[in-house]
PDB file of C-alpha atoms in Angstrom:
ATOM      1  CA  MET L  15       0.000   0.000   0.000  1.00 56.00           C
ATOM      2  CA  SER L  16       1.358   3.431  -0.918  1.00 63.00           C
ATOM      3  CA  PHE L  17       0.100   6.992  -0.665  1.00 67.00           C
ATOM      4  CA  ASP L  18       1.258  10.488  -1.526  1.00 80.00           C
ATOM      5  CA  VAL L  19       1.658  13.507   0.732  1.00 81.00           C
ATOM      6  CA  ASN L  20       2.222  17.115  -0.299  1.00 89.00           C
ATOM      7  CA  ARG L  21       4.829  19.129   1.586  1.00 92.00           C
ATOM      8  CA  SER L  22       5.892  22.713   0.900  1.00 92.00           C
ATOM      9  CA  GLN L  23       9.255  24.371   1.385  1.00 91.00           C
ATOM     10  CA  MET L  24       7.817  26.049   4.495  1.00 93.00           C
ATOM     11  CA  ASP L  25       6.835  22.614   5.826  1.00 94.00           C
ATOM     12  CA  PHE L  26      10.430  21.422   5.484  1.00 94.00           C
ATOM     13  CA  GLN L  27      11.711  24.540   7.236  1.00 93.00           C
ATOM     14  CA  TRP L  28       9.189  23.974  10.033  1.00 95.00           C
ATOM     15  CA  LEU L  29      10.376  20.387  10.494  1.00 95.00           C
ATOM     16  CA  TYR L  30      13.998  21.507  10.694  1.00 93.00           C
ATOM     17  CA  ASP L  31      13.183  24.210  13.251  1.00 93.00           C
ATOM     18  CA  VAL L  32      10.951  22.113  15.518  1.00 94.00           C
ATOM     19  CA  LEU L  33      13.392  19.185  15.566  1.00 93.00           C
ATOM     20  CA  GLN L  34      16.102  21.567  16.758  1.00 89.00           C
ATOM     21  CA  ASP L  35      13.743  22.803  19.477  1.00 89.00           C
ATOM     22  CA  ALA L  36      12.628  19.314  20.465  1.00 90.00           C
ATOM     23  CA  CYS L  37      16.052  17.660  20.265  1.00 88.00           C
ATOM     24  CA  PRO L  38      18.718  20.236  21.178  1.00 83.00           C
ATOM     25  CA  GLU L  39      21.122  17.442  22.130  1.00 79.00           C
ATOM     26  CA  ARG L  40      20.907  15.873  18.663  1.00 83.00           C
ATOM     27  CA  ILE L  41      22.564  16.946  15.436  1.00 82.00           C
ATOM     28  CA  VAL L  42      19.713  17.870  13.105  1.00 88.00           C
ATOM     29  CA  PRO L  43      20.820  17.747   9.449  1.00 87.00           C
ATOM     30  CA  PRO L  44      20.974  21.285   8.014  1.00 86.00           C
ATOM     31  CA  LEU L  45      18.848  22.663   5.181  1.00 87.00           C
ATOM     32  CA  LYS L  46      20.671  24.755   2.584  1.00 82.00           C
ATOM     33  CA  PRO L  47      18.855  27.751   1.050  1.00 81.00           C
ATOM     34  CA  PRO L  48      17.418  26.910  -2.389  1.00 77.00           C
ATOM     35  CA  ILE L  49      19.308  28.045  -5.500  1.00 77.00           C
ATOM     36  CA  SER L  50      17.166  26.271  -8.095  1.00 81.00           C
ATOM     37  CA  LEU L  51      14.294  23.802  -8.338  1.00 82.00           C
ATOM     38  CA  ASP L  52      16.640  20.844  -8.919  1.00 81.00           C
ATOM     39  CA  ALA L  53      18.861  21.870  -6.015  1.00 81.00           C
ATOM     40  CA  THR L  54      15.847  22.261  -3.729  1.00 87.00           C
ATOM     41  CA  ILE L  55      14.490  18.812  -4.592  1.00 88.00           C
ATOM     42  CA  SER L  56      17.921  17.286  -4.080  1.00 86.00           C
ATOM     43  CA  GLU L  57      18.344  19.037  -0.727  1.00 88.00           C
ATOM     44  CA  PHE L  58      14.918  17.936   0.529  1.00 92.00           C
ATOM     45  CA  GLN L  59      15.607  14.319  -0.456  1.00 90.00           C
ATOM     46  CA  ARG L  60      18.989  14.431   1.255  1.00 88.00           C
ATOM     47  CA  PHE L  61      17.477  16.034   4.381  1.00 91.00           C
ATOM     48  CA  LEU L  62      14.830  13.314   4.742  1.00 93.00           C
ATOM     49  CA  SER L  63      17.350  10.564   4.027  1.00 90.00           C
ATOM     50  CA  ARG L  64      19.703  11.836   6.734  1.00 88.00           C
ATOM     51  CA  ILE L  65      16.925  12.008   9.317  1.00 92.00           C
ATOM     52  CA  SER L  66      15.735   8.531   8.322  1.00 92.00           C
ATOM     53  CA  THR L  67      19.169   7.070   9.119  1.00 87.00           C
ATOM     54  CA  HIS L  68      19.403   8.818  12.516  1.00 88.00           C
ATOM     55  CA  LYS L  69      18.665   6.358  15.312  1.00 87.00           C
ATOM     56  CA  VAL L  70      16.683   8.898  17.348  1.00 89.00           C
ATOM     57  CA  LEU L  71      15.278  11.474  14.943  1.00 92.00           C
ATOM     58  CA  ARG L  72      13.787   8.906  12.575  1.00 92.00           C
ATOM     59  CA  SER L  73      11.316   7.760  15.248  1.00 93.00           C
ATOM     60  CA  HIS L  74      10.424  11.240  16.546  1.00 94.00           C
ATOM     61  CA  HIS L  75       6.668  11.763  16.370  1.00 94.00           C
ATOM     62  CA  LEU L  76       7.005  15.098  14.550  1.00 95.00           C
ATOM     63  CA  PHE L  77       9.039  13.490  11.786  1.00 95.00           C
ATOM     64  CA  VAL L  78       6.586  10.596  11.536  1.00 94.00           C
ATOM     65  CA  VAL L  79       3.666  13.015  11.145  1.00 94.00           C
ATOM     66  CA  PHE L  80       5.600  15.032   8.576  1.00 95.00           C
ATOM     67  CA  LEU L  81       6.396  11.895   6.594  1.00 92.00           C
ATOM     68  CA  CYS L  82       3.093  10.023   6.845  1.00 92.00           C
ATOM     69  CA  GLY L  83       0.404  12.361   8.148  1.00 91.00           C
ATOM     70  CA  LYS L  84      -2.389  13.800   6.065  1.00 91.00           C
ATOM     71  CA  SER L  85      -2.340  17.513   5.287  1.00 91.00           C
ATOM     72  CA  GLU L  86      -4.957  18.231   7.961  1.00 93.00           C
ATOM     73  CA  GLU L  87      -2.965  16.314  10.563  1.00 93.00           C
ATOM     74  CA  LEU L  88       0.247  18.172   9.724  1.00 93.00           C
ATOM     75  CA  LYS L  89      -1.577  21.497   9.852  1.00 93.00           C
ATOM     76  CA  SER L  90      -2.873  20.653  13.331  1.00 94.00           C
ATOM     77  CA  VAL L  91       0.584  19.609  14.546  1.00 94.00           C
ATOM     78  CA  LYS L  92       2.184  22.761  13.114  1.00 94.00           C
ATOM     79  CA  ALA L  93      -0.341  24.891  14.991  1.00 93.00           C
ATOM     80  CA  LYS L  94       0.558  23.092  18.216  1.00 93.00           C
ATOM     81  CA  TYR L  95       4.328  23.025  17.768  1.00 91.00           C
ATOM     82  CA  ARG L  96       5.634  26.413  16.732  1.00 89.00           C
ATOM     83  CA  PRO L  97       9.422  26.743  16.512  1.00 85.00           C
ATOM     84  CA  SER L  98      11.092  29.300  18.747  1.00 79.00           C
ATOM     85  CA  ARG L  99      13.604  30.134  15.991  1.00 61.00           C
ATOM     86  CA  SER L 100      13.719  30.062  12.224  1.00 53.00           C
ATOM     87  CA  GLY L 101      16.698  28.894  10.207  1.00 50.00           C
ATOM     88  CA  ASP L 102      19.344  29.281  12.926  1.00 53.00           C
ATOM     89  CA  GLN L 103      21.348  26.376  14.226  1.00 52.00           C
ATOM     90  CA  VAL L 104      21.054  25.834  17.949  1.00 50.00           C
ATOM     91  CA  GLN L 105      24.012  25.752  20.274  1.00 49.00           C
ATOM     92  CA  TYR L 106      24.127  22.098  21.274  1.00 46.00           C
ATOM     93  CA  LYS L 107      24.455  21.565  25.006  1.00 44.00           C
ATOM     94  CA  PRO L 108      25.797  18.350  26.526  1.00 45.00           C
ATOM     95  CA  ALA L 109      23.855  16.843  29.395  1.00 44.00           C
ATOM     96  CA  VAL L 110      27.100  16.389  31.321  1.00 45.00           C
ATOM     97  CA  GLY L 111      30.102  18.707  31.216  1.00 47.00           C
ATOM     98  CA  ARG L 112      33.108  17.223  29.408  1.00 50.00           C
ATOM     99  CA  ASP L 113      36.782  18.026  29.253  1.00 50.00           C
ATOM    100  CA  THR L 114      37.418  19.367  25.760  1.00 54.00           C
ATOM    101  CA  ASN L 115      41.149  19.975  26.207  1.00 60.00           C
ATOM    102  CA  SER L 116      42.198  16.409  25.539  1.00 58.00           C
ATOM    103  CA  GLY L 117      40.899  12.923  24.839  1.00 60.00           C
ATOM    104  CA  PRO L 118      38.804  11.316  22.105  1.00 62.00           C
ATOM    105  CA  LEU L 119      36.393  14.244  21.777  1.00 65.00           C
ATOM    106  CA  VAL L 120      39.215  16.526  20.673  1.00 68.00           C
ATOM    107  CA  ALA L 121      40.500  13.953  18.195  1.00 69.00           C
ATOM    108  CA  THR L 122      36.999  13.473  16.815  1.00 70.00           C
ATOM    109  CA  LYS L 123      36.452  17.205  16.514  1.00 73.00           C
ATOM    110  CA  GLU L 124      39.773  17.637  14.702  1.00 74.00           C
ATOM    111  CA  TYR L 125      38.854  14.796  12.359  1.00 69.00           C
ATOM    112  CA  LEU L 126      35.481  16.377  11.546  1.00 73.00           C
ATOM    113  CA  THR L 127      37.092  19.767  11.005  1.00 77.00           C
ATOM    114  CA  THR L 128      39.549  18.229   8.540  1.00 74.00           C
ATOM    115  CA  LEU L 129      36.734  16.382   6.786  1.00 71.00           C
ATOM    116  CA  GLU L 130      34.736  19.591   6.449  1.00 76.00           C
ATOM    117  CA  GLN L 131      37.763  21.431   5.056  1.00 77.00           C
ATOM    118  CA  ASN L 132      38.398  18.674   2.513  1.00 73.00           C
ATOM    119  CA  LEU L 133      34.771  18.700   1.409  1.00 72.00           C
ATOM    120  CA  LEU L 134      34.772  22.458   0.960  1.00 76.00           C
ATOM    121  CA  GLY L 135      38.092  22.220  -0.866  1.00 76.00           C
ATOM    122  CA  LEU L 136      36.580  19.707  -3.262  1.00 68.00           C
ATOM    123  CA  ALA L 137      33.542  21.940  -3.765  1.00 74.00           C
ATOM    124  CA  ASN L 138      35.810  24.905  -4.496  1.00 74.00           C
ATOM    125  CA  HIS L 139      37.857  22.812  -6.929  1.00 68.00           C
ATOM    126  CA  LEU L 140      34.695  21.780  -8.756  1.00 67.00           C
ATOM    127  CA  GLU L 141      33.520  25.383  -8.814  1.00 73.00           C
ATOM    128  CA  GLN L 142      36.794  26.363 -10.486  1.00 73.00           C
ATOM    129  CA  SER L 143      36.378  23.584 -13.040  1.00 67.00           C
ATOM    130  CA  VAL L 144      32.949  24.968 -13.896  1.00 66.00           C
ATOM    131  CA  ARG L 145      34.536  28.319 -14.677  1.00 72.00           C
ATOM    132  CA  ARG L 146      37.301  26.678 -16.741  1.00 70.00           C
ATOM    133  CA  LYS L 147      34.819  24.419 -18.557  1.00 62.00           C
ATOM    134  CA  THR L 148      36.770  21.316 -17.500  1.00 59.00           C
ATOM    135  CA  HIS L 149      35.800  18.181 -15.589  1.00 55.00           C
ATOM    136  CA  SER L 150      37.546  16.413 -12.719  1.00 53.00           C
ATOM    137  CA  GLU L 151      39.033  12.947 -13.021  1.00 55.00           C
ATOM    138  CA  ARG L 152      37.046  10.002 -11.749  1.00 53.00           C
ATOM    139  CA  THR L 153      37.111   9.747  -7.949  1.00 62.00           C
ATOM    140  CA  ALA L 154      33.777   8.061  -7.130  1.00 70.00           C
ATOM    141  CA  HIS L 155      35.296   4.635  -6.477  1.00 66.00           C
ATOM    142  CA  TRP L 156      37.586   6.070  -3.762  1.00 65.00           C
ATOM    143  CA  PHE L 157      34.712   7.704  -1.927  1.00 71.00           C
ATOM    144  CA  ARG L 158      32.679   4.509  -2.264  1.00 75.00           C
ATOM    145  CA  ALA L 159      35.558   2.470  -0.849  1.00 71.00           C
ATOM    146  CA  ILE L 160      35.764   4.786   2.166  1.00 69.00           C
ATOM    147  CA  SER L 161      32.024   4.510   2.708  1.00 76.00           C
ATOM    148  CA  GLU L 162      31.972   0.711   2.464  1.00 75.00           C
ATOM    149  CA  SER L 163      34.941   0.336   4.820  1.00 68.00           C
ATOM    150  CA  GLU L 164      33.217   2.190   7.672  1.00 68.00           C
ATOM    151  CA  PRO L 165      32.164  -0.217  10.466  1.00 56.00           C
ATOM    152  CA  GLY L 166      28.845   1.500  11.142  1.00 70.00           C
ATOM    153  CA  ASP L 167      26.491   4.287  10.110  1.00 74.00           C
ATOM    154  CA  THR L 168      28.985   7.085  10.727  1.00 72.00           C
ATOM    155  CA  TYR L 169      28.975  10.592   9.306  1.00 71.00           C
ATOM    156  CA  LEU L 170      31.981   9.598   7.189  1.00 71.00           C
ATOM    157  CA  LYS L 171      29.992   6.714   5.706  1.00 79.00           C
ATOM    158  CA  THR L 172      27.070   9.001   4.877  1.00 79.00           C
ATOM    159  CA  ALA L 173      29.251  11.761   3.457  1.00 75.00           C
ATOM    160  CA  SER L 174      31.406   9.371   1.413  1.00 77.00           C
ATOM    161  CA  SER L 175      28.361   7.644  -0.016  1.00 82.00           C
ATOM    162  CA  ASP L 176      26.900  11.024  -1.010  1.00 80.00           C
ATOM    163  CA  LEU L 177      30.230  11.999  -2.559  1.00 75.00           C
ATOM    164  CA  ALA L 178      30.425   8.771  -4.556  1.00 80.00           C
ATOM    165  CA  ARG L 179      26.993   9.403  -6.055  1.00 79.00           C
ATOM    166  CA  THR L 180      27.932  13.020  -6.721  1.00 75.00           C
ATOM    167  CA  CYS L 181      31.115  11.993  -8.545  1.00 74.00           C
ATOM    168  CA  ASP L 182      29.207   9.421 -10.597  1.00 76.00           C
ATOM    169  CA  THR L 183      26.875  12.207 -11.691  1.00 72.00           C
ATOM    170  CA  MET L 184      29.843  14.459 -12.350  1.00 66.00           C
ATOM    171  CA  GLU L 185      31.235  11.943 -14.850  1.00 67.00           C
ATOM    172  CA  THR L 186      28.051  11.992 -16.939  1.00 69.00           C
ATOM    173  CA  SER L 187      27.188  15.686 -16.682  1.00 63.00           C
ATOM    174  CA  HIS L 188      28.299  18.174 -19.269  1.00 56.00           C
ATOM    175  CA  GLY L 189      26.278  21.277 -18.502  1.00 57.00           C
ATOM    176  CA  ASP L 190      27.115  24.248 -16.322  1.00 59.00           C
ATOM    177  CA  SER L 191      23.739  24.047 -14.590  1.00 62.00           C
ATOM    178  CA  GLU L 192      24.401  20.413 -13.603  1.00 64.00           C
ATOM    179  CA  ASP L 193      27.873  21.284 -12.331  1.00 64.00           C
ATOM    180  CA  THR L 194      26.445  24.151 -10.290  1.00 73.00           C
ATOM    181  CA  LEU L 195      24.021  21.699  -8.709  1.00 74.00           C
ATOM    182  CA  LEU L 196      26.941  19.394  -7.865  1.00 70.00           C
ATOM    183  CA  VAL L 197      28.723  22.259  -6.117  1.00 75.00           C
ATOM    184  CA  HIS L 198      25.549  22.875  -4.118  1.00 77.00           C
ATOM    185  CA  ASN L 199      25.403  19.173  -3.204  1.00 76.00           C
ATOM    186  CA  LEU L 200      29.009  19.138  -2.008  1.00 74.00           C
ATOM    187  CA  GLN L 201      28.451  22.246   0.086  1.00 79.00           C
ATOM    188  CA  SER L 202      25.381  20.613   1.611  1.00 80.00           C
ATOM    189  CA  ILE L 203      27.448  17.582   2.611  1.00 77.00           C
ATOM    190  CA  ALA L 204      29.996  19.907   4.223  1.00 77.00           C
ATOM    191  CA  ASP L 205      27.171  21.645   6.098  1.00 80.00           C
ATOM    192  CA  TYR L 206      26.128  18.248   7.470  1.00 78.00           C
ATOM    193  CA  VAL L 207      29.619  17.727   8.892  1.00 74.00           C
ATOM    194  CA  ARG L 208      29.719  21.317  10.197  1.00 75.00           C
ATOM    195  CA  ALA L 209      26.560  20.614  12.200  1.00 74.00           C
ATOM    196  CA  CYS L 210      28.781  18.613  14.572  1.00 65.00           C
ATOM    197  CA  LEU L 211      31.023  21.602  15.154  1.00 62.00           C
ATOM    198  CA  VAL L 212      28.630  24.394  16.121  1.00 57.00           C
ATOM    199  CA  CYS L 213      30.066  24.495  19.628  1.00 43.00           C
ATOM    200  CA  GLN L 214      33.135  23.212  21.438  1.00 40.00           C
ATOM    201  CA  TYR L 215      31.322  20.078  22.568  1.00 44.00           C
ATOM    202  CA  LEU L 216      30.215  16.991  20.677  1.00 42.00           C
ATOM    203  CA  VAL L 217      27.081  15.882  22.440  1.00 44.00           C
ATOM    204  CA  GLU L 218      26.350  12.548  20.820  1.00 45.00           C
ATOM    205  CA  PRO L 219      28.441   9.758  19.297  1.00 44.00           C
ATOM    206  CA  LEU L 220      28.779   9.535  15.537  1.00 41.00           C
ATOM    207  CA  LEU L 221      25.765   7.456  14.584  1.00 40.00           C
TER     208      LEU L 221
END
């Protein structure tokens, strides 16, 4: 049995905002501002996919209503749950204070910072190739290998899998508009990693 639901851009923004309110200790995947219809569709699909793989957020009642509820049900829930902010990332607060001067949290934070920098560097490189009308060499199999070698559903696994698909698309695309969309996709992946770094604490393990 299957059914369709209609969700607007404002509905997606509402979901992002209320999940941040309801789950301040969780890393809610970010939503990038739309730059085109294709980019918006891609971002919404990526946003829902990331929530669906999160062990906590995927079972949150607000997400379930957003995903499966009828329009009237969503309207009622939106009237009841109004976000206290719009578009801003919250400052994640750990339940217990942690030493951030040494230990595994620092190493993890440094790793995520490096990963974010590499992702943005790749996005910038692709952006330059768009201007030069050239295309990058094939790299999808390396990202796929990284993703498949991860022991669990980590952020690296998710990001590498997204990058592999992006690079596959890059190999078959020949238009500037498609390349611009790829840059947007890479920046969105980097934003997902940056969501872990909005404060000096990491408040949940890499899922």
